[in-house]
XYZ file of C-alpha atoms in Angstrom:
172
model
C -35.757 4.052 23.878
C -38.039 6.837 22.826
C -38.961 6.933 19.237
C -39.445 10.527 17.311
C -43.077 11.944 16.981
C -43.017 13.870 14.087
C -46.850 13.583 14.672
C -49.312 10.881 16.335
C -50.294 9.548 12.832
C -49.921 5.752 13.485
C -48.747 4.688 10.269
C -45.668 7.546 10.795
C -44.868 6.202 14.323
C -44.658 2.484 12.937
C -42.490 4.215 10.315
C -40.306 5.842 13.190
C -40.162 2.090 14.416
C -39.660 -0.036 11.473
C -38.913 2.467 8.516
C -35.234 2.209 8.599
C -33.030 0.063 6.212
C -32.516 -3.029 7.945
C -34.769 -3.067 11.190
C -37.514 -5.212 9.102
C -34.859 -7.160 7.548
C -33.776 -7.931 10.740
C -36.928 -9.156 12.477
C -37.547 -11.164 9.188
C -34.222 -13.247 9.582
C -35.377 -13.995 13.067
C -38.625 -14.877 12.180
C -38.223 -16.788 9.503
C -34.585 -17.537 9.884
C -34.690 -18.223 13.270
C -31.239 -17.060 13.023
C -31.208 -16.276 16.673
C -27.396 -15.302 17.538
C -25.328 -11.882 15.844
C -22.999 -14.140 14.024
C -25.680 -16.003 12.369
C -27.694 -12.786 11.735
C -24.619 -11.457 10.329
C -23.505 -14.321 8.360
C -26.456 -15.527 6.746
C -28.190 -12.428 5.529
C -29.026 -12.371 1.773
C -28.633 -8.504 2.317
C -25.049 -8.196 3.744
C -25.820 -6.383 6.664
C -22.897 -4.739 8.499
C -21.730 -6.050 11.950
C -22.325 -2.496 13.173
C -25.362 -1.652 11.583
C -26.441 -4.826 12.660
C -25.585 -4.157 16.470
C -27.108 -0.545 16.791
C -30.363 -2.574 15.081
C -30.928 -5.341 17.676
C -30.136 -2.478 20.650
C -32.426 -0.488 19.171
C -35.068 -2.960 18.697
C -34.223 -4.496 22.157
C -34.811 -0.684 23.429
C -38.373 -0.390 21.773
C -39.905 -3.804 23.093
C -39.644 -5.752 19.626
C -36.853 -8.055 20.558
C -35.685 -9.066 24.162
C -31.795 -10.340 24.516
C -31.337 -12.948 25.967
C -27.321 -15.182 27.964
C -26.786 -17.986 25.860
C -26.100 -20.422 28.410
C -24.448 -22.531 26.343
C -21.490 -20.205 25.661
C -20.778 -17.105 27.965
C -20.196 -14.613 25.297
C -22.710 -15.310 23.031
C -26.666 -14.198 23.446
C -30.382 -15.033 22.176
C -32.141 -12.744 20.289
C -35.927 -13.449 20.677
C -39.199 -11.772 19.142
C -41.536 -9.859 21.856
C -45.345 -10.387 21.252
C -45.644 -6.881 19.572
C -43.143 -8.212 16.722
C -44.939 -10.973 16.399
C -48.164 -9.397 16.044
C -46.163 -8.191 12.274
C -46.918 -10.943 10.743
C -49.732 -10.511 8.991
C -47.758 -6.571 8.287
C -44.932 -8.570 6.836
C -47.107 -11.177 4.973
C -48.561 -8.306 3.228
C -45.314 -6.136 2.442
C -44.188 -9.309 0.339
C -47.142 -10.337 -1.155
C -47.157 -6.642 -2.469
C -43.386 -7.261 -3.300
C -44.181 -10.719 -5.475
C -47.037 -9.092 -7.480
C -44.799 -5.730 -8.033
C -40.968 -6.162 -8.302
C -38.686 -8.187 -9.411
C -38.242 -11.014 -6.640
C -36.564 -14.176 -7.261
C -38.492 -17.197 -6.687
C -36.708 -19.193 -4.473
C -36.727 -15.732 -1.582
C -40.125 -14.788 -2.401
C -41.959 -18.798 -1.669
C -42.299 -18.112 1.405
C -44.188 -14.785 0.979
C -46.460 -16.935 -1.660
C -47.526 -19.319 0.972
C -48.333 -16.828 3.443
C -50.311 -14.733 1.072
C -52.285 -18.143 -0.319
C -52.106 -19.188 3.444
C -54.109 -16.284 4.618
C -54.969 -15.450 8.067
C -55.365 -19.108 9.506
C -51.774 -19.335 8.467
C -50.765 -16.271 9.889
C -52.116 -16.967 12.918
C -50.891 -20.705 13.552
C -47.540 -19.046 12.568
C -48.029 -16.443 15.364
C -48.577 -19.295 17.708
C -45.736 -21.028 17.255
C -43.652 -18.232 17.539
C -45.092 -17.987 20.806
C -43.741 -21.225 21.726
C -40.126 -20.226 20.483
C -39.514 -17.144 21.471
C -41.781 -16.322 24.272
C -42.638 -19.378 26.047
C -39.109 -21.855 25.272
C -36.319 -19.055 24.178
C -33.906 -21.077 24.570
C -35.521 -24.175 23.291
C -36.506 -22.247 20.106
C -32.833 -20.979 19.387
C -31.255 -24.733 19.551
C -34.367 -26.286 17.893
C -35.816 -28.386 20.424
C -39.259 -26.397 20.128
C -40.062 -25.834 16.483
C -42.643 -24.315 14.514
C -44.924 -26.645 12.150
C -45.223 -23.513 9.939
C -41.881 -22.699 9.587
C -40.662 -25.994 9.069
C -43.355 -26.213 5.924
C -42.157 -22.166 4.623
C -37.858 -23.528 4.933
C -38.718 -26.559 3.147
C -40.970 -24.687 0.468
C -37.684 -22.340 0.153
C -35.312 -25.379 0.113
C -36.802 -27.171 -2.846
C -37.384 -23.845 -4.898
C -33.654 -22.998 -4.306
C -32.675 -27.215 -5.434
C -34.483 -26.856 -8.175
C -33.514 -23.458 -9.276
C -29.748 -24.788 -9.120
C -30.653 -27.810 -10.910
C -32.411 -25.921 -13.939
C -29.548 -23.154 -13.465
């Protein structure tokens, strides 16, 4: 898929790229949701994405080389959705969009953990994180979408978000 050149300004061809609604919201739930099938994509969205907003995402970000699509072959109709290496190089992009977002909106604290432990993290973090993605969605695809490769970092950011959230609904 071709992407519009309004000019050859980088930062206005990553915004033809990723400057939409919901195409960062979707690599983020497969990042750090490894929510790696449409259903669970759809379902389990804090954002409420449409099914059909959600399909012309992941074929448009299958089209540009951030996401490759993948037969489950555990069920015939169903397929893996797996970051390429450029989407994973957006880490440290994303790390920064929400450490922006935690020091200037209104985030809640049990969504925006994750972005605090990236940000304190820093760029050792970022980059074992990048590794590990590797291993999930590059190297294992499958293994990484039914969780017999995981990702050390991830597993510490889910359970960061986990307690925040128990204790939020116990003080709530």
């Amino acid at each position: 898929m071709d992407i519009e050149r309004r000019s050859r300004c980088p930062i206005n061809l990553t915004m033809e790229v990723l400057g939409d609604r919901w195409s960062l919201v979707v690599l983020r739930d497969i990042m750090f949701g490894n929510r790696r099938h449409f259903r669970e994509l759809l379902n389990r969205s804090e954002e409420g994405i449409a099914s059909n907003i959600l399909a012309a995402r992941l074929k448009r970000l299958v089209a540009l080389g951030l996401v490759t699509r993948l037969d489950d072959p555990t069920h015939s109709q169903k397929a893996i959705y797996s970051l390429t290496e450029p989407a994973i190089q957006l880490v440290p992009m994303i790390a920064a969009i929400g450490a922006w977002g935690r020091r200037h909106l209104p985030v809640s604290q049990d969504l925006s953990i994750r972005a605090e432990l990236l940000e304190k993290g820093g760029v050792v973090m970022w980059e074992e994180f990048m590794e590990d993605l590797r291993g999930i969605h590059i190297a294992d695809p499958i293994g990484g979408a039914n969780g017999s490769v995981t990702s050390a970092v991830l597993i510490r950011l889910t359970k960061a978000f986990l307690d925040v959230r128990a204790k939020m609904e116990l003080n709530g």
